[in-house]
PDB file of C-alpha atoms in Angstrom:
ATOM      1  CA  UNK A   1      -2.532  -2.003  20.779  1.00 55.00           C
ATOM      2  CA  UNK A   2      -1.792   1.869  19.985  1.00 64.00           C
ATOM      3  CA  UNK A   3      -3.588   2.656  16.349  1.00 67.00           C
ATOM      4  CA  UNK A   4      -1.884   3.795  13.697  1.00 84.00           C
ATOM      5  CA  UNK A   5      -4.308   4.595  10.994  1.00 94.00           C
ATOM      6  CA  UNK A   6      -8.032   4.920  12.523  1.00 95.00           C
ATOM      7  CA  UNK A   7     -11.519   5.698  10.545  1.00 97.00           C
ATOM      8  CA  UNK A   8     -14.684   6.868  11.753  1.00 97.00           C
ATOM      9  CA  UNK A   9     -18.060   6.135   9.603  1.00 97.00           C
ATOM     10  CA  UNK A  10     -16.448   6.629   6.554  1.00 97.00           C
ATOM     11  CA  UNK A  11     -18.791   6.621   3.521  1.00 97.00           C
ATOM     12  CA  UNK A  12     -18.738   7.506  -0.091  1.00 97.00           C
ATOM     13  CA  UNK A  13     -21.286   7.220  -2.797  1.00 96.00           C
ATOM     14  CA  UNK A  14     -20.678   7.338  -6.500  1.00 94.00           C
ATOM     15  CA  UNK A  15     -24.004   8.070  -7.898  1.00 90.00           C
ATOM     16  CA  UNK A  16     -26.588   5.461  -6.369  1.00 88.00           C
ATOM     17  CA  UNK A  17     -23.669   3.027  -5.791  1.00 93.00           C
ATOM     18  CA  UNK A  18     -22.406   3.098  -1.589  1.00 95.00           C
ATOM     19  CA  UNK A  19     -19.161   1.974  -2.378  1.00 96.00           C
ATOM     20  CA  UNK A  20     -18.431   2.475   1.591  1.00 97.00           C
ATOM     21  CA  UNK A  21     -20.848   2.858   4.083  1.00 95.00           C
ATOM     22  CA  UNK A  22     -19.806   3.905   7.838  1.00 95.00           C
ATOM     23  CA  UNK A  23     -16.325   2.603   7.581  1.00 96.00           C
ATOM     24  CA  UNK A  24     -15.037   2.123  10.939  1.00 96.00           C
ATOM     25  CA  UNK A  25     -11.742   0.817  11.284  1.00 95.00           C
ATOM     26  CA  UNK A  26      -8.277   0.453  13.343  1.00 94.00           C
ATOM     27  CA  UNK A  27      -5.037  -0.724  11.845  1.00 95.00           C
ATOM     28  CA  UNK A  28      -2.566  -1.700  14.468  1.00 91.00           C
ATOM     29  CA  UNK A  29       0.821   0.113  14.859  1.00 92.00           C
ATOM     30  CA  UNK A  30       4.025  -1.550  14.289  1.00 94.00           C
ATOM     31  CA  UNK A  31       1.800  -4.414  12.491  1.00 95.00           C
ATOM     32  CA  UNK A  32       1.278  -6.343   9.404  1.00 97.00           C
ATOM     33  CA  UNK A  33      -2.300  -5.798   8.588  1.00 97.00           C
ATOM     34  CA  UNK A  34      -4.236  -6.794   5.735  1.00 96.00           C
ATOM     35  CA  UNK A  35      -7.727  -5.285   4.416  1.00 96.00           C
ATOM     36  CA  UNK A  36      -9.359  -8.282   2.645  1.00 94.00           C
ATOM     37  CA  UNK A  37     -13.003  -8.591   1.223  1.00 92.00           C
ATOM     38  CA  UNK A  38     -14.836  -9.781  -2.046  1.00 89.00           C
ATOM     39  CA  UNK A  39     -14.633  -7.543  -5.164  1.00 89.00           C
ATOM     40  CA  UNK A  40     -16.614  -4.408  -4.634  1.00 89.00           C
ATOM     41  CA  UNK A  41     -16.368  -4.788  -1.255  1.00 93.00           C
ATOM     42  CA  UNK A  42     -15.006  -1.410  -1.167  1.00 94.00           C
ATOM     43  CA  UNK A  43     -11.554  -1.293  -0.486  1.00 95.00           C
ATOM     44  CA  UNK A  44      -9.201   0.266  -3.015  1.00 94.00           C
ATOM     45  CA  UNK A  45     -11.834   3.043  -2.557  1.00 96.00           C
ATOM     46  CA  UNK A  46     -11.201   2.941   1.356  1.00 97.00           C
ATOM     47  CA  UNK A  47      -7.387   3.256   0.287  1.00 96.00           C
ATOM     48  CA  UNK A  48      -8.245   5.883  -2.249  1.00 96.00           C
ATOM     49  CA  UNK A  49     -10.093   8.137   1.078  1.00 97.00           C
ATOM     50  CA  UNK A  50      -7.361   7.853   3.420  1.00 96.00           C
ATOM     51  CA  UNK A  51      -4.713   8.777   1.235  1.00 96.00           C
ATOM     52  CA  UNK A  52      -6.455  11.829  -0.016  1.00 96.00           C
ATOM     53  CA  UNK A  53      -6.798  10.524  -3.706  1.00 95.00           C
ATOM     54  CA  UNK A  54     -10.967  10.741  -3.520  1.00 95.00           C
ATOM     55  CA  UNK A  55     -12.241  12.939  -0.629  1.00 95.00           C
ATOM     56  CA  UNK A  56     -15.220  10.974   1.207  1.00 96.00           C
ATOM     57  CA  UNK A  57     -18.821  12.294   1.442  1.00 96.00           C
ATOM     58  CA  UNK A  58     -18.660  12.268   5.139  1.00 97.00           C
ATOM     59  CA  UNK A  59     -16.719   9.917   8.414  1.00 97.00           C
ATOM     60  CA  UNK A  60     -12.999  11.078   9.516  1.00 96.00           C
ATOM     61  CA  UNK A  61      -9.533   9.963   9.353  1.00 97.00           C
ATOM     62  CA  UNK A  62      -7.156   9.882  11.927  1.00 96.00           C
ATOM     63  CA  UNK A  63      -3.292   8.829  11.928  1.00 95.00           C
ATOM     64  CA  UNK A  64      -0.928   8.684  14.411  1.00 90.00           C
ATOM     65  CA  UNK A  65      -3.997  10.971  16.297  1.00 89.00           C
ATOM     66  CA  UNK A  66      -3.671  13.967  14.085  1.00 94.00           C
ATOM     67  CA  UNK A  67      -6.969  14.405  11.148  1.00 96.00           C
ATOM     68  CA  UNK A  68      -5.573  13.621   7.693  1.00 96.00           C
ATOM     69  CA  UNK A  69      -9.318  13.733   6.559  1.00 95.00           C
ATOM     70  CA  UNK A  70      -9.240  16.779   4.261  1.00 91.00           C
ATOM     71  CA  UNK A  71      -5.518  16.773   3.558  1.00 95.00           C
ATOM     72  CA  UNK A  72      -4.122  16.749   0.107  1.00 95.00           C
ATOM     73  CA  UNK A  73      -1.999  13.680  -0.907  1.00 94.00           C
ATOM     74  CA  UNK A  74       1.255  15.086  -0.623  1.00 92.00           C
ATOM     75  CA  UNK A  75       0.436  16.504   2.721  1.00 95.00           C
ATOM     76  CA  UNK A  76      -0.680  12.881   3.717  1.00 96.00           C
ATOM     77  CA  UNK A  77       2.415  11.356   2.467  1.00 94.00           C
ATOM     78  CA  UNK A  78       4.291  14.117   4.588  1.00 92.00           C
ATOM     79  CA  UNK A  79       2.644  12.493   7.258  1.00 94.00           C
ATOM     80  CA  UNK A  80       4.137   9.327   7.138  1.00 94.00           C
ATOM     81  CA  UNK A  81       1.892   7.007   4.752  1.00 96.00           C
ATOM     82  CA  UNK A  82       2.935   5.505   1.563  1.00 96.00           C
ATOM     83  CA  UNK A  83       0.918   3.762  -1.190  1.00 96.00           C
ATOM     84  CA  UNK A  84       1.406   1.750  -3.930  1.00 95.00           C
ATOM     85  CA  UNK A  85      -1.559   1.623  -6.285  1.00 93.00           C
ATOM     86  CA  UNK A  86      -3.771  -1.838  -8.490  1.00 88.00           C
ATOM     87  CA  UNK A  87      -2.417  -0.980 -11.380  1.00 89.00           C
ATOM     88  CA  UNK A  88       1.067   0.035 -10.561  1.00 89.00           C
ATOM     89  CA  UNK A  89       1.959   3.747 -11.506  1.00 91.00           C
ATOM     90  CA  UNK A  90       5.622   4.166 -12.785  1.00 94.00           C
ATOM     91  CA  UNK A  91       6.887   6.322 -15.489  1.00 95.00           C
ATOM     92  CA  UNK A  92       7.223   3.861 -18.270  1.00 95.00           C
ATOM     93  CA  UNK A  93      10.060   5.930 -20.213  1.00 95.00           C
ATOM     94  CA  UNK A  94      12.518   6.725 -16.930  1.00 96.00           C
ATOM     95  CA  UNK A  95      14.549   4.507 -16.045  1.00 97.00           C
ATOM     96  CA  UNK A  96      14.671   2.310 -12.925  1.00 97.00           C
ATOM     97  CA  UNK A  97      17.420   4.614 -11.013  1.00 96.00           C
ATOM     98  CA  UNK A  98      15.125   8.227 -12.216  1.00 94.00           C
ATOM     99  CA  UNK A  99      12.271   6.362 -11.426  1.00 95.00           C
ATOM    100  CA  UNK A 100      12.860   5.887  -7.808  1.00 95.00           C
ATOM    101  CA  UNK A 101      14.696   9.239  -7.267  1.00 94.00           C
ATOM    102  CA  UNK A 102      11.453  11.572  -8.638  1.00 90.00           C
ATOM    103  CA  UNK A 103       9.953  10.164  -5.118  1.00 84.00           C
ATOM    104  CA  UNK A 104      11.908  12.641  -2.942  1.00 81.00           C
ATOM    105  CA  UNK A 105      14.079  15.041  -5.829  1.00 61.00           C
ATOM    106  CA  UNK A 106      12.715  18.370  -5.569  1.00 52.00           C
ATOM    107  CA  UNK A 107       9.981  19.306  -8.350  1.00 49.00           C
ATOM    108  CA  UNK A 108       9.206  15.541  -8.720  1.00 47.00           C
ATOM    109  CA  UNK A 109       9.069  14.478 -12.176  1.00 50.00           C
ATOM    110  CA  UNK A 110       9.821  17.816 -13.417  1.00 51.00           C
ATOM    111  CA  UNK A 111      13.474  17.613 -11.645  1.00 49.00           C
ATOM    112  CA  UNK A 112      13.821  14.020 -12.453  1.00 47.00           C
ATOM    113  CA  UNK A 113      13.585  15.397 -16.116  1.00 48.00           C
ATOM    114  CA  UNK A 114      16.446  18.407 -15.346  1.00 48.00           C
ATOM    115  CA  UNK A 115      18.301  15.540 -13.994  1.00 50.00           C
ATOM    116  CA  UNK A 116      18.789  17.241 -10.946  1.00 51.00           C
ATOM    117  CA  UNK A 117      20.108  14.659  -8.339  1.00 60.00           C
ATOM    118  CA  UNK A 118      22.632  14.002  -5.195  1.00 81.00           C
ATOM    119  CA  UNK A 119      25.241  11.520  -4.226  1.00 85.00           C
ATOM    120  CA  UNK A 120      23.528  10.694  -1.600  1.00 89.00           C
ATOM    121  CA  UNK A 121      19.963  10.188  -3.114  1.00 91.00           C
ATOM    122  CA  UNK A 122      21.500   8.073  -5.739  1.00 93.00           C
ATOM    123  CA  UNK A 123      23.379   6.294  -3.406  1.00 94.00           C
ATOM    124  CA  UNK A 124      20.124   5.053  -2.022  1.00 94.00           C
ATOM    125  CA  UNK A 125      18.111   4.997  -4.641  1.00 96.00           C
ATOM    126  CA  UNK A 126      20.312   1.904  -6.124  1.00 96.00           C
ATOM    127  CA  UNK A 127      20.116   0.599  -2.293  1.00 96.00           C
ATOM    128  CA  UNK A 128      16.586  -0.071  -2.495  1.00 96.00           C
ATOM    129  CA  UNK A 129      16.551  -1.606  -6.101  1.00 96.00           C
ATOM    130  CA  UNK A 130      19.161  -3.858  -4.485  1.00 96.00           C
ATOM    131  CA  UNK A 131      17.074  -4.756  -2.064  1.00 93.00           C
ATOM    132  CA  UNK A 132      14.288  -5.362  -3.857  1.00 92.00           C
ATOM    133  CA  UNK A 133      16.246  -7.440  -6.153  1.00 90.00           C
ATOM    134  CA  UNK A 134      16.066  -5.301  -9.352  1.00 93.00           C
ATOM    135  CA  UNK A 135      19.470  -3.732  -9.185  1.00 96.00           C
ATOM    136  CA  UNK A 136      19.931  -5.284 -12.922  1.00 96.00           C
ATOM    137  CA  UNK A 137      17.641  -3.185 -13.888  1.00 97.00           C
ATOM    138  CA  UNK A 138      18.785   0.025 -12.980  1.00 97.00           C
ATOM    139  CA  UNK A 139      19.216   1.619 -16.134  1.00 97.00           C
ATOM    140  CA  UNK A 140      16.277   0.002 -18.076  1.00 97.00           C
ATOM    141  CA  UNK A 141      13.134   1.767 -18.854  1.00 97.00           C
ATOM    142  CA  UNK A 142      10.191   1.004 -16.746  1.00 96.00           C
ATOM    143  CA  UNK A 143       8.201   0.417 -20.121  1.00 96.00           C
ATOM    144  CA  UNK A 144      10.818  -2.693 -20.291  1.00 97.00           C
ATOM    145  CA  UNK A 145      10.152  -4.376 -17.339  1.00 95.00           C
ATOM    146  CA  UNK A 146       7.592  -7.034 -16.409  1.00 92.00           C
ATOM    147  CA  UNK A 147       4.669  -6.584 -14.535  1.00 90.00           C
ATOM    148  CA  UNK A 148       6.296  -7.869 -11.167  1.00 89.00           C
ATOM    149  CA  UNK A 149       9.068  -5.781 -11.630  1.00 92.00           C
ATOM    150  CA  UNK A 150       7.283  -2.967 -12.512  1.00 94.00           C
ATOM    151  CA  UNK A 151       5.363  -3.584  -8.924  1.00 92.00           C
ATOM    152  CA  UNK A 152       8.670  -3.715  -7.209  1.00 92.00           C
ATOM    153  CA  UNK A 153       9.880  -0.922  -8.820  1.00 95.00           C
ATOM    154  CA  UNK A 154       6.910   1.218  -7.399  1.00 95.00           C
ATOM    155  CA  UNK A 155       7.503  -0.115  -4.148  1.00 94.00           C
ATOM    156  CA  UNK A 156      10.921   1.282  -3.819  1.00 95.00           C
ATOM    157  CA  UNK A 157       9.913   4.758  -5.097  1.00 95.00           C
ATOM    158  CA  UNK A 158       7.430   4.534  -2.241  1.00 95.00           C
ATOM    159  CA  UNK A 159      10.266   3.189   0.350  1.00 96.00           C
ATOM    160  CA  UNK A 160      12.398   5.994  -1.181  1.00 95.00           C
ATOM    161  CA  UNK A 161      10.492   8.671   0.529  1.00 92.00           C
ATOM    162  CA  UNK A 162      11.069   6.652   3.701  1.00 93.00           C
ATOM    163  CA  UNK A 163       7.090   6.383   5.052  1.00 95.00           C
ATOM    164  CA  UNK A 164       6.564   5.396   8.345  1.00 96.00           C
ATOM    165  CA  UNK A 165       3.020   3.502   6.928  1.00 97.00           C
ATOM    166  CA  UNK A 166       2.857   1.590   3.788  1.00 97.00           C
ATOM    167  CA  UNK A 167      -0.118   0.610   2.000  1.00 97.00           C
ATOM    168  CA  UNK A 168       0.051  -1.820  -0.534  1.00 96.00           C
ATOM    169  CA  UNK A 169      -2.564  -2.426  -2.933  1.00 94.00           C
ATOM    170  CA  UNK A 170      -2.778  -5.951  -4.440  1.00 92.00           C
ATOM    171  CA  UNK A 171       1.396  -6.135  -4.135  1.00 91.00           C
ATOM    172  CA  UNK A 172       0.627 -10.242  -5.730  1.00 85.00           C
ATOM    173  CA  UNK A 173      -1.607  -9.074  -8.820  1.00 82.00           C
ATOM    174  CA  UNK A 174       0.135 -10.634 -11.572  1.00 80.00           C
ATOM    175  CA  UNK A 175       2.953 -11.663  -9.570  1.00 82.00           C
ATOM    176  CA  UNK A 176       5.347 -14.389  -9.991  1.00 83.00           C
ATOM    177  CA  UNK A 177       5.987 -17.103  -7.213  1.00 83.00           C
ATOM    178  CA  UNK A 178       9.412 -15.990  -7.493  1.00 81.00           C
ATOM    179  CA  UNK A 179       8.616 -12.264  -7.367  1.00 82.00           C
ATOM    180  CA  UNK A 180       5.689 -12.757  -4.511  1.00 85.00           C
ATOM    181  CA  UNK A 181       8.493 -14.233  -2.122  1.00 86.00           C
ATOM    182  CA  UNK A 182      10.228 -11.759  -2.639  1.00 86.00           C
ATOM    183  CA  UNK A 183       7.674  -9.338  -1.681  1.00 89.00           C
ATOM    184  CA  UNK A 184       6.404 -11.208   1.495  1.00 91.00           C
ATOM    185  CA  UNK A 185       9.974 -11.705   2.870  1.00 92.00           C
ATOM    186  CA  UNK A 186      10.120  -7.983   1.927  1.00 92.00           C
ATOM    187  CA  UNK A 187       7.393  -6.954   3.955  1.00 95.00           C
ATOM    188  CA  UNK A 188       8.710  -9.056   7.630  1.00 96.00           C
ATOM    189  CA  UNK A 189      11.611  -7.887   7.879  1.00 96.00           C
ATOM    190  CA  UNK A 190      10.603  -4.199   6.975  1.00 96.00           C
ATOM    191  CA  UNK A 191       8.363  -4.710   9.348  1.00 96.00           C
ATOM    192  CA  UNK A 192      10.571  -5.839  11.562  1.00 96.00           C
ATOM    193  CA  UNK A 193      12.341  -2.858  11.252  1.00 95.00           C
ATOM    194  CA  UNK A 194       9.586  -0.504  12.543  1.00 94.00           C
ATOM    195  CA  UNK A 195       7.350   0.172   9.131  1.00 96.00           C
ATOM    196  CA  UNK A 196       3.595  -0.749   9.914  1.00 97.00           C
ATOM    197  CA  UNK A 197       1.630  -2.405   6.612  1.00 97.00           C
ATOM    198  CA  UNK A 198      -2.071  -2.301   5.192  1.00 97.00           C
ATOM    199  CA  UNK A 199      -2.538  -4.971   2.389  1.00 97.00           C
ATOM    200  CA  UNK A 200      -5.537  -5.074  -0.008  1.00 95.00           C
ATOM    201  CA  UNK A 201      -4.509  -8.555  -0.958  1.00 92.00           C
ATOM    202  CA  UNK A 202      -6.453 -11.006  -2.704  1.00 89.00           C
ATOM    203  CA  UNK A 203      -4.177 -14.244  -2.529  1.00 90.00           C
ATOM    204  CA  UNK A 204      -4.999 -15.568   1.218  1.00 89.00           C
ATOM    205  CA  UNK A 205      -1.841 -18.047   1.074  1.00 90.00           C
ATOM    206  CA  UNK A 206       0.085 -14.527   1.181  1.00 92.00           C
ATOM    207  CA  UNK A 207      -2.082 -12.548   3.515  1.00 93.00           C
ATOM    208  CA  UNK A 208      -2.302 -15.772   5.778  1.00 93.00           C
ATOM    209  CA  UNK A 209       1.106 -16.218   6.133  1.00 93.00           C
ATOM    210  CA  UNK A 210       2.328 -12.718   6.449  1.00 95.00           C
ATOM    211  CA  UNK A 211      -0.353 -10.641   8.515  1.00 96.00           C
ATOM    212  CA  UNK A 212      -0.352  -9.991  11.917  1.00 96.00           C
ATOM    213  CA  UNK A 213      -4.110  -8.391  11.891  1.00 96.00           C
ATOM    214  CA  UNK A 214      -6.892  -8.704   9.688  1.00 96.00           C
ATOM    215  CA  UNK A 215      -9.829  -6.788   8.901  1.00 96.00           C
ATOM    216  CA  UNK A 216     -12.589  -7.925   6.202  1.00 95.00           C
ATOM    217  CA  UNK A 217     -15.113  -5.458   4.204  1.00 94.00           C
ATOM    218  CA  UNK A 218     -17.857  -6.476   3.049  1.00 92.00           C
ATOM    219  CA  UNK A 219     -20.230  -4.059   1.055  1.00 91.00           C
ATOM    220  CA  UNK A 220     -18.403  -1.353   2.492  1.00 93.00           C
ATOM    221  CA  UNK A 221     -18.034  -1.853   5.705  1.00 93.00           C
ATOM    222  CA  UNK A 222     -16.095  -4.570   8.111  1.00 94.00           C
ATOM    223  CA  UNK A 223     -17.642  -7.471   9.204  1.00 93.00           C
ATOM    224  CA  UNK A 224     -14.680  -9.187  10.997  1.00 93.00           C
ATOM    225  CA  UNK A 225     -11.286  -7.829  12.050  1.00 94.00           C
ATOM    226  CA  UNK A 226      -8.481 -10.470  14.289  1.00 94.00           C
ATOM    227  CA  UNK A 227      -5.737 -12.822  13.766  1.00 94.00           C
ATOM    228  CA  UNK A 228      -5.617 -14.794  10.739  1.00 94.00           C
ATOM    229  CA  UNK A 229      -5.909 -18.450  12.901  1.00 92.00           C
ATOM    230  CA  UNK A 230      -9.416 -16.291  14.144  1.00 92.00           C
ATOM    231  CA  UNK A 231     -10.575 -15.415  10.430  1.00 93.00           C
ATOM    232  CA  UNK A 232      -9.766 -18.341   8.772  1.00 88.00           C
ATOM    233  CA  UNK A 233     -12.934 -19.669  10.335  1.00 87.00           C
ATOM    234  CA  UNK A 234     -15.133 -16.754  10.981  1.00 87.00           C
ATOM    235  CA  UNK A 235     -18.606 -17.531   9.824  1.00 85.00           C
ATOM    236  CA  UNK A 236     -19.368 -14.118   8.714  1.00 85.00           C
ATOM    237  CA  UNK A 237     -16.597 -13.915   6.750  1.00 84.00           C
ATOM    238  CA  UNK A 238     -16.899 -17.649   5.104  1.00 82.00           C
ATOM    239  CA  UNK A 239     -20.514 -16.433   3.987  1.00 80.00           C
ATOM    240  CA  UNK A 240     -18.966 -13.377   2.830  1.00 77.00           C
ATOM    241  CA  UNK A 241     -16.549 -14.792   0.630  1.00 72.00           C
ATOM    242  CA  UNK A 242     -18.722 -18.093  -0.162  1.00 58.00           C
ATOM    243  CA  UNK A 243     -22.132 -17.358  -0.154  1.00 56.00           C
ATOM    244  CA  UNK A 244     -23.605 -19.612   2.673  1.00 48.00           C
TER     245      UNK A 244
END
């Protein structure tokens, strides 16, 4: 199976605390996979390295074959990969519609202020909240919106720009059952579509039932990677999780 996102001994220290140490890791192409671990385990700040938000203290990154290690964030979303983050970044006084279109108008949030926008990118922009389910919400502020929707709203700014990698961080955090269907059924058929996935996912009913691949981190590093029916009783990743 071709990789799509690849590390090499990744590490990175804050102060006396190895928050990943020798990171090796392939994420399939064309695949749902899934980055699970214990808190601390180090993996928002594995997500946080390859997407060029923290710069790691040494290892390499890879995607699609081509070394993303030192690139800048926008350079790496150029690329092809899209993130949402834990605590879901939207701009709380835009609206839904301004909020999706500052992913790909010109100058950002600056010419989502100036209003600048197309027919086309609007077009599209309410084709994603659609899809997502939020088209109600189109002209609301983002400050008025739940938590869930606030997490799908992020999600289509990041589907706006139209990445050929998603990562999702914690997409079920505070989630509805209502709102986490969504999101898994969301994430098949997208996938089904072409668009590979890494989830940092906590809630193993939705990483179970959705991922085609898993890999597990513990202390900063994985200690299992293969199908959820192989995981789901993987020793190493029972004691792990558990303890024993």
């Amino acid at each position: 199976m071709t990789a799509s996102l690849e590390t090499t001994d990744l590490r990175k220290a804050f102060g006396g605390v190895t928050a990943l140490d020798g990171a090796t890791v392939r994420f399939r192409h064309g695949q749902v996979n899934a980055l699970i671990g214990p808190n601390g385990s180090g993996k928002t700040t594995f997500f946080n390295c390859v997407t060029g938000m923290i710069r790691p203290d040494s290892g390499r990154t890879t995607y699609r074959g081509a070394d993303i290690t030192r690139k800048a964030p926008h350079a790496i979303a150029r690329a092809g990969i899209g993130r949402t983050f834990q605590l879901c970044r939207v701009f709380p006084r835009m609206t839904a519609l301004d909020n999706v279109l500052a992913a790909v108008r010109p100058g950002g949030v600056l010419g989502g202020l100036r209003g600048a926008r197309s027919r086309a990118q609007t077009d599209r922009a309410r084709e994603w909240l659609t899809r997502l389910g939020i088209e109600h919400l189109t002209d609301v502020e983002a400050r008025n919106m739940s938590w869930g929707q606030q997490k799908l709203l992020e999600l289509a700014g990041v589907l706006m720009a139209d990445p050929e990698t998603v990562l999702l961080d914690e997409p079920a955090g505070g989630v509805n059952p209502a709102l986490l269907d969504r999101i898994g059924t969301l994430v098949r058929e997208l996938n089904a579509e072409g668009r590979t996935f890494v989830i940092v996912e906590h809630n193993m009913d939705l990483v179970m039932s959705i991922s085609d691949h898993i890999v597990v981190f513990d202390r900063g590093r994985p200690i299992a990677e293969g199908p959820p029916s192989m995981i789901r009783t993987d020793e190493r990743v029972l004691g792990a999780y558990l303890g024993v």
